[in-house]
Coordinates of C-alpha atoms in Angstrom, one line a residue:
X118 CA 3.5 10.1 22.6
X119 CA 3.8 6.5 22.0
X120 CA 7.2 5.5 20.6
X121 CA 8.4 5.3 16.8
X122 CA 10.4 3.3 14.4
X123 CA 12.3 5.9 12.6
X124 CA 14.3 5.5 8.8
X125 CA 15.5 8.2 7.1
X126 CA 14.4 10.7 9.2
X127 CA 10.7 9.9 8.5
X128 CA 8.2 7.7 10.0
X129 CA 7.3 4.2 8.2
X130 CA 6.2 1.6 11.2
X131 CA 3.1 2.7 13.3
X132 CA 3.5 2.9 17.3
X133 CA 4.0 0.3 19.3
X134 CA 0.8 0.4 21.6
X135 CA 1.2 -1.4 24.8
X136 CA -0.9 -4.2 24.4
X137 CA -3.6 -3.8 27.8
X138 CA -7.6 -5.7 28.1
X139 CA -8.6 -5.1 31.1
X140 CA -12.5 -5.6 31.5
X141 CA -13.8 -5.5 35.0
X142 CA -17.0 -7.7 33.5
X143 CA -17.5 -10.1 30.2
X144 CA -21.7 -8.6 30.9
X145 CA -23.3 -6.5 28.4
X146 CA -22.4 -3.4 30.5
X147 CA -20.0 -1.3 28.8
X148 CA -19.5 1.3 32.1
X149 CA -17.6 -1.5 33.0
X150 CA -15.2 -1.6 30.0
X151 CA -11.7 0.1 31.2
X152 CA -9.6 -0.6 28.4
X153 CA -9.5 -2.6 25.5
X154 CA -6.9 -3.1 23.0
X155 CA -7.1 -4.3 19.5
X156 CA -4.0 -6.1 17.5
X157 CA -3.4 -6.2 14.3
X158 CA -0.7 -6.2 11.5
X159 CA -0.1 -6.3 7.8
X160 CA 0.9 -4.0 4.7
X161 CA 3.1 -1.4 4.9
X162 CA 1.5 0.4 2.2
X163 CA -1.3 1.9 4.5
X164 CA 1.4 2.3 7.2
X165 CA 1.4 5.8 7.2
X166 CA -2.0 6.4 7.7
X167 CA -2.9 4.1 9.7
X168 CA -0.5 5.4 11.8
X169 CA -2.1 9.1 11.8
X170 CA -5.5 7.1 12.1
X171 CA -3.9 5.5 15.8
X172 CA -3.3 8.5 16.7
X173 CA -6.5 10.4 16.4
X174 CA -8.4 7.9 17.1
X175 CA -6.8 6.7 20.6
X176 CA -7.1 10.4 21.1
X177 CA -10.6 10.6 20.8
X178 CA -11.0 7.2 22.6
X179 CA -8.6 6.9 25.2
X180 CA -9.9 3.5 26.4
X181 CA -8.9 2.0 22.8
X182 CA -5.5 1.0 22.5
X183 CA -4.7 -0.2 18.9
X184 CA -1.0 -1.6 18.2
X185 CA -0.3 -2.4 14.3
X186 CA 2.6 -3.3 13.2
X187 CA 3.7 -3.3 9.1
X188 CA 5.2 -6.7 8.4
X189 CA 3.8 -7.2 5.1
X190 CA 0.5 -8.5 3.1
X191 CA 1.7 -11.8 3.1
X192 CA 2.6 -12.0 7.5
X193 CA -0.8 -10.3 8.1
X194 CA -2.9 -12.5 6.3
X195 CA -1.0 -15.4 8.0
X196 CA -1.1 -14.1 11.5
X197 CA -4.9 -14.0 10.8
X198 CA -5.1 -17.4 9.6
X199 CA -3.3 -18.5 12.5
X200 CA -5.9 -16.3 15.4
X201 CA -3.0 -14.1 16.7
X202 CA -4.3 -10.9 15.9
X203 CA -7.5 -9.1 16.0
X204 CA -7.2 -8.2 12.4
X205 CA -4.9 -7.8 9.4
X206 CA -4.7 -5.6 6.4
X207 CA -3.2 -6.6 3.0
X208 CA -3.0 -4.6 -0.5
X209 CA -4.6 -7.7 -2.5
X210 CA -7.2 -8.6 0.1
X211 CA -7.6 -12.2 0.8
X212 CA -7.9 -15.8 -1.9
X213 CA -10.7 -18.1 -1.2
X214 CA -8.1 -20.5 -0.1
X215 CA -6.6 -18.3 2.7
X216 CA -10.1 -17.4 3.4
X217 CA -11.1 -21.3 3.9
X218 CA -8.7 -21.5 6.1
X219 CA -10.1 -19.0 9.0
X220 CA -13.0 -20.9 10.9
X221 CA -14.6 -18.0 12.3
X222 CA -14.7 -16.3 9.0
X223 CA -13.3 -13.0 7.3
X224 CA -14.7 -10.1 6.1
X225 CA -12.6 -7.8 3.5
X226 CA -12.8 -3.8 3.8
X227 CA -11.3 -1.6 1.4
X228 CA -9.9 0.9 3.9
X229 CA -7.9 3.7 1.8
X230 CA -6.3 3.2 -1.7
X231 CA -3.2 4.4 -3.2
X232 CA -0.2 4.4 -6.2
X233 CA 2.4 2.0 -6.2
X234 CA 5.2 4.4 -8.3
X235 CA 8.3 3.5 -9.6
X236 CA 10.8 5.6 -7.8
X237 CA 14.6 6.5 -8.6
X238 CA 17.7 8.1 -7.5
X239 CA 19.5 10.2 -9.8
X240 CA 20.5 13.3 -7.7
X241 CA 23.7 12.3 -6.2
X242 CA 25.1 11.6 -10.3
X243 CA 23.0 15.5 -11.4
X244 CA 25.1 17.2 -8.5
X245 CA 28.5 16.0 -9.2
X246 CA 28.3 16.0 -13.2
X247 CA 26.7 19.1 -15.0
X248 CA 26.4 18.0 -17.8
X249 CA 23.8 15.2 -16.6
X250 CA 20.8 16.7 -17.2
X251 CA 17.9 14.9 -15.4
X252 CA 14.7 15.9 -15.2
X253 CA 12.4 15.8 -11.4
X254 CA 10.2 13.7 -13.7
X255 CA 11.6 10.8 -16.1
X256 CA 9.1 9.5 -18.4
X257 CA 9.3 5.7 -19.2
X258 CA 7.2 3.9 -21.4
X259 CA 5.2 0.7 -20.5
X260 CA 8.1 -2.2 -22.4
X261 CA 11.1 0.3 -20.6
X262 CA 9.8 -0.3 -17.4
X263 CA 9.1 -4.3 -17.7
X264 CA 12.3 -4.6 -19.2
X265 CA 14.1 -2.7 -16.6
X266 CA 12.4 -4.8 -14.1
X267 CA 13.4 -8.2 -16.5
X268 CA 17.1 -7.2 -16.6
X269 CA 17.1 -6.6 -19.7
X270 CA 18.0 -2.7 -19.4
X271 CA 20.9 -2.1 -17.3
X272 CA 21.9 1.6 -18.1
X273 CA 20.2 5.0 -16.9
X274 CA 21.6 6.5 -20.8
X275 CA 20.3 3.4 -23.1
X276 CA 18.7 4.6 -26.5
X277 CA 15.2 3.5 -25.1
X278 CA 15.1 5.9 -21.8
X279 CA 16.4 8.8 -23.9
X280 CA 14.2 8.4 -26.9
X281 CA 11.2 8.8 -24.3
X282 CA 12.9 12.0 -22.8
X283 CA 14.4 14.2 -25.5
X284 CA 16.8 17.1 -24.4
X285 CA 18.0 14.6 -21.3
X286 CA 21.4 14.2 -21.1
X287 CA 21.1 11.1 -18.9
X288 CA 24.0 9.2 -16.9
X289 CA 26.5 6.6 -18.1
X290 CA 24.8 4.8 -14.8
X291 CA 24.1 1.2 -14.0
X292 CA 20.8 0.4 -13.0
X293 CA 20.5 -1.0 -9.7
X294 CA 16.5 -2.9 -9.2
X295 CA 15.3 -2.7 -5.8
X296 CA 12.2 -4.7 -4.9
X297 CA 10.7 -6.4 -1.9
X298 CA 11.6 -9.4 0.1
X299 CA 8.7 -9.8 2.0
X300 CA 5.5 -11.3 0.9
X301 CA 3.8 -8.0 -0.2
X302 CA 0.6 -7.2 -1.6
X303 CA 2.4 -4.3 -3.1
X304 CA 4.6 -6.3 -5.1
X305 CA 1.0 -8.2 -6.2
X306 CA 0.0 -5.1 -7.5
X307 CA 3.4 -4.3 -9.7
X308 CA 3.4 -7.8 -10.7
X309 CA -0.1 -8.1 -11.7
X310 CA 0.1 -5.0 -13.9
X311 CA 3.7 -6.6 -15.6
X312 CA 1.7 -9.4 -16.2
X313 CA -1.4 -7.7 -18.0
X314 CA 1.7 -5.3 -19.9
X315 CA 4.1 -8.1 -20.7
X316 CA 3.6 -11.6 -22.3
X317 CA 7.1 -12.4 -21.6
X318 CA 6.9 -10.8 -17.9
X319 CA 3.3 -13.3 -17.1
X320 CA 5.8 -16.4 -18.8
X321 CA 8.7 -15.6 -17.0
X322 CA 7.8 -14.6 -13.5
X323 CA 4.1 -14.4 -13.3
X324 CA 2.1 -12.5 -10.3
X325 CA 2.1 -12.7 -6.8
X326 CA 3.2 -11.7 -3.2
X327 CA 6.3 -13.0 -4.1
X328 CA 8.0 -13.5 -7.6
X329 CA 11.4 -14.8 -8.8
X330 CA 13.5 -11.4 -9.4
X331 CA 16.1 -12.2 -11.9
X332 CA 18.0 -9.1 -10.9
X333 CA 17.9 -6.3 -8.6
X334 CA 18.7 -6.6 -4.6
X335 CA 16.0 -6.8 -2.0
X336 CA 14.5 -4.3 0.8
X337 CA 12.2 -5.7 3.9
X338 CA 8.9 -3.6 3.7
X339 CA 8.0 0.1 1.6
X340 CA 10.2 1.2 4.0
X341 CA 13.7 -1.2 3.9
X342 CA 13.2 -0.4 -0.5
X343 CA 12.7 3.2 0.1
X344 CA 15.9 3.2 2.2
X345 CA 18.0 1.5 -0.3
X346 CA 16.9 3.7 -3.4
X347 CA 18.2 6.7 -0.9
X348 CA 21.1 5.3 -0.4
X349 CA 22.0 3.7 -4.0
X350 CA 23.1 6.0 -7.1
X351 CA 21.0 4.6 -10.0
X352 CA 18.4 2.9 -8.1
X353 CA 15.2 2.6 -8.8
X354 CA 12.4 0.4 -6.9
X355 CA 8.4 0.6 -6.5
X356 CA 7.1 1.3 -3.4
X357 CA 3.2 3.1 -2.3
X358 CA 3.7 7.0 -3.2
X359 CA 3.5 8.3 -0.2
X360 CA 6.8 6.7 1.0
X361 CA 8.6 8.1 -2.3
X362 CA 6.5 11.7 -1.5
X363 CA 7.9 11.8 2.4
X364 CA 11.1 11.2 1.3
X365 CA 11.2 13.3 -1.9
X366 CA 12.1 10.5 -3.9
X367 CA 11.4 11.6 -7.9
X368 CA 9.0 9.1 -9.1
X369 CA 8.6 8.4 -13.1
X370 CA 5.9 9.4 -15.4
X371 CA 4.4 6.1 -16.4
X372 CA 3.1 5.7 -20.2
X373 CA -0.6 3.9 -19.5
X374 CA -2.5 2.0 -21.9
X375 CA -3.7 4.4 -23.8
X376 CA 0.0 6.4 -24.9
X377 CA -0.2 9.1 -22.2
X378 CA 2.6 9.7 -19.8
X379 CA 1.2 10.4 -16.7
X380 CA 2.1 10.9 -12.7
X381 CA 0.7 9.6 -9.7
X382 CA -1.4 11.9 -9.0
X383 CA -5.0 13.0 -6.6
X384 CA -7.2 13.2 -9.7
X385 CA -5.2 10.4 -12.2
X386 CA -5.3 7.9 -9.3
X387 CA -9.1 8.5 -8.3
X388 CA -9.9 8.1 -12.0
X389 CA -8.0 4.9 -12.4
X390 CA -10.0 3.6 -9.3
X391 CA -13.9 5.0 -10.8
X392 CA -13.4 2.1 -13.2
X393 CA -12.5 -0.6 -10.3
X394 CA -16.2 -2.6 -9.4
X395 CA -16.1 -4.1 -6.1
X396 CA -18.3 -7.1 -6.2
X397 CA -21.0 -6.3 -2.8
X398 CA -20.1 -10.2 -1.8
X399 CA -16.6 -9.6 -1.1
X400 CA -15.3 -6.1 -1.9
X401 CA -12.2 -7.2 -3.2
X402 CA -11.1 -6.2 -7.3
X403 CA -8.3 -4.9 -9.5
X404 CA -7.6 -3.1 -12.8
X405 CA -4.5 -4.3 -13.7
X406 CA -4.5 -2.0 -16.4
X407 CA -6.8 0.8 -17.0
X408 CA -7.9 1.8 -20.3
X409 CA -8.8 5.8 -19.7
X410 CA -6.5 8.0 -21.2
X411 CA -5.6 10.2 -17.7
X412 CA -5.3 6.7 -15.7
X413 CA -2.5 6.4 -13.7
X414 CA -2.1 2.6 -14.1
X415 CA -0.6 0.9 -10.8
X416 CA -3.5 1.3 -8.3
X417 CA -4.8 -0.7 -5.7
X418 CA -7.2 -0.4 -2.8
X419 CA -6.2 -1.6 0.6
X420 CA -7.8 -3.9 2.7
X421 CA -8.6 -4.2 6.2
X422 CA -9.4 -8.2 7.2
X423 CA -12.1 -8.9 10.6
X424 CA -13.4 -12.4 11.3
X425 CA -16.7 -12.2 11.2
X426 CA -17.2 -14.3 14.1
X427 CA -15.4 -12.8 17.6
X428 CA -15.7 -14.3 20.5
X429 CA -15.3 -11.2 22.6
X430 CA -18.5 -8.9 22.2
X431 CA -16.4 -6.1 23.4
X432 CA -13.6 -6.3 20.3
X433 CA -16.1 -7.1 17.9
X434 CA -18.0 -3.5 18.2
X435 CA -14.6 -1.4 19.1
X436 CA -13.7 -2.6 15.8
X437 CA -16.6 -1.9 14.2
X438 CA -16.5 1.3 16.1
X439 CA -13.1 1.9 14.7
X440 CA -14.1 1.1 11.0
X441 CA -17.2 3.3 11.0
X442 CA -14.7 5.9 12.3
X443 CA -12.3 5.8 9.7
X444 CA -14.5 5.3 6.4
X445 CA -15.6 9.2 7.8
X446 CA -13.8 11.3 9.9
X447 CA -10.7 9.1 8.5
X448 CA -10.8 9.8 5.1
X449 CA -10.1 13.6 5.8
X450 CA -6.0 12.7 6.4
X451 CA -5.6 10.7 3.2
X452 CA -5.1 13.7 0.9
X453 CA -2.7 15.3 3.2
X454 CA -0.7 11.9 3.2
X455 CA -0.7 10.9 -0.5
X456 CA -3.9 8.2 -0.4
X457 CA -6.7 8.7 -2.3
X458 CA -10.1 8.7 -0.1
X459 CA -12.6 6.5 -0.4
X460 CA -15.9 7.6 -2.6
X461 CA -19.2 8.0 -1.5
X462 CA -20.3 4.7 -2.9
X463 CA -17.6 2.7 -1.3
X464 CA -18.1 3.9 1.7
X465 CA -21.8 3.3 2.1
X466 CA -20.0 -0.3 1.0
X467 CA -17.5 -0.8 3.7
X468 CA -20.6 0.4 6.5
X469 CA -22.7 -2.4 5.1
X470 CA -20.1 -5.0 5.4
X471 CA -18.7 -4.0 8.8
X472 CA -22.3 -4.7 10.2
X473 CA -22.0 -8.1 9.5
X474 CA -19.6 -8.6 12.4
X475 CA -21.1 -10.7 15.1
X476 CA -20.8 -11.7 18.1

């Protein structure tokens, strides 16, 4: 098996590939293709499964070699710009101006889609006081959570938290806010949704890759902040689900537009994303805050970024190859993971646009 960055125990970086093209001919012949190998890198919120898509894959296609490496939205989209990698993959897609910027074009595939949660750690504090009482499940309303993230809450016991969990006998705890360092299409998704919630949040710090944290300490990667909140009594940090779910991080119950508390779940997260349209020009879109009443309401799609020009024939259909691959026989591992598969009609999307990859 190919070797594995390791954290906790669990898996968050994807192998390593050794990077090998060896073509015997640049013809049209494809008997006399070897091996070729594919680079790419990006969000770590995917990371996972792209991971168990390497795998399978390489597997099935010996003679593909695919090396990604999870080094955020923000250093994908970049390397792309700059023609060191084959493609990239980012949680917010790509701007128009990024997008000017890369001569032989870009295309923008939603790939898989996902939850970004609010995760916590409590369970050290529950073991060693019984009369803490916290629940697997805290519930925190929309204004608790921006405020937490603001600075402007500092204790797990304040009046707001408990009035939103009666019969909790929370901890006399400090809060400790982790968030990213990185430039993270994850943290674009959190922020954009603080911004659409919070006046004072969209004044204050705005949205983005990266934002101004007024508090809190900071974590390279899903990864880097799920290691902190593991290791920090009173922590809590957002990070894609299936990092919290792998290391059985509790995660909060959200209160969404319409009232309801509700967890990340299968069918709350695929209901959050029926609402999302994804314009056929570019594929790329948001609800930054969904208005149905069993939306889960921090949910984004991720995107995998091709040129749409490659100069190597060869690349440009393994890729394709790849993509057509993984919008079917894919899909089947992102249940098992904690993704949300793609629907029917987004798929027959993502197989239109990866046609449009020439030569």
């Amino acid at each position: 098996m190919s070797p594995q960055v390791q954290s906790k125990g669990r898996v968050y970086l994807l192998p390593l590939i050794a990077v090998s093209l060896s073509i015997a001919s640049c013809t049209g012949d494809h008997r006399n293709i070897k091996h070729v190998s594919l680079i790419g890198a990006g969000a770590s919120f995917p990371a996972p499964l792209y991971e168990r898509w390497l795998s399978d894959y390489n597997q099935k296609n010996p003679n593909v070699e695919i090396n990604y490496q999870a080094i955020g939205s923000s250093a994908g989209v970049q390397q792309l710009i700059e023609g060191t990698v084959d493609f990239a993959a980012s949680d917010v897609g790509i701007t128009n101006e990024e997008a000017a910027k890369i001569k032989r074009g870009v295309i923008a595939l939603p790939i898989t889609a996902g939850s970004i949660v609010l995760a916590y750690n409590l369970t050290p504090v529950a073991q060693q006081s019984p009369q803490v009482n916290v629940p697997t499940t805290l519930r925190l309303p929309r204004q608790v959570y921006v405020d937490i993230f603001l600075g402007k809450i500092t204790n797990w016991n304040h009046p707001r938290i408990a009035a939103a969990n009666p019969g909790v006998s929370l901890p006399n705890l400090p809060i400790q806010v982790v968030h990213r360092t990185d430039g993270s299409g994850t943290t674009s998704v959190l922020t954009q949704h603080l911004s659409a919630i919070s006046p004072e949040w969209k004044r204050k710090l705005g949205a983005g890759k990266a934002v101004a944290w007024q508090v809190g300490i900071g974590g390279k990667g899903n990864e880097g902040v799920t290691a902190l909140i593991q290791q920090i009594p009173g922590a809590i940090g957002y990070v894609e689900y299936v990092y919290a779910k792998q290391n059985k991080l509790p995660v909060a119950a959200l209160e969404n537009k319409s009232g309801n508390y509700i967890t990340p779940t299968s069918e709350s997260v695929a209901q959050t994303l029926e609402a999302v349209k994804l314009p056929n020009n570019n594929l790329i879109g948001f609800i930054t805050d969904p208005t149905d009443a069993q939306s889960y309401p921090i949910v984004s799609y991720s995107w995998l970024l091709t040129y749409h020009q490659y100069p190597n024939r060869v690349k440009a259909q393994v890729l394709k190859n790849f993509v057509d691959w993984v919008v079917i026989e894919g899909q089947k591992s992102s249940l098992e993971l904690g993704y949300i598969p793609l629907s029917k009609k987004v798929v027959l999307q993502v197989q239109s646009a990866v046609n449009k990859i020439a030569e």
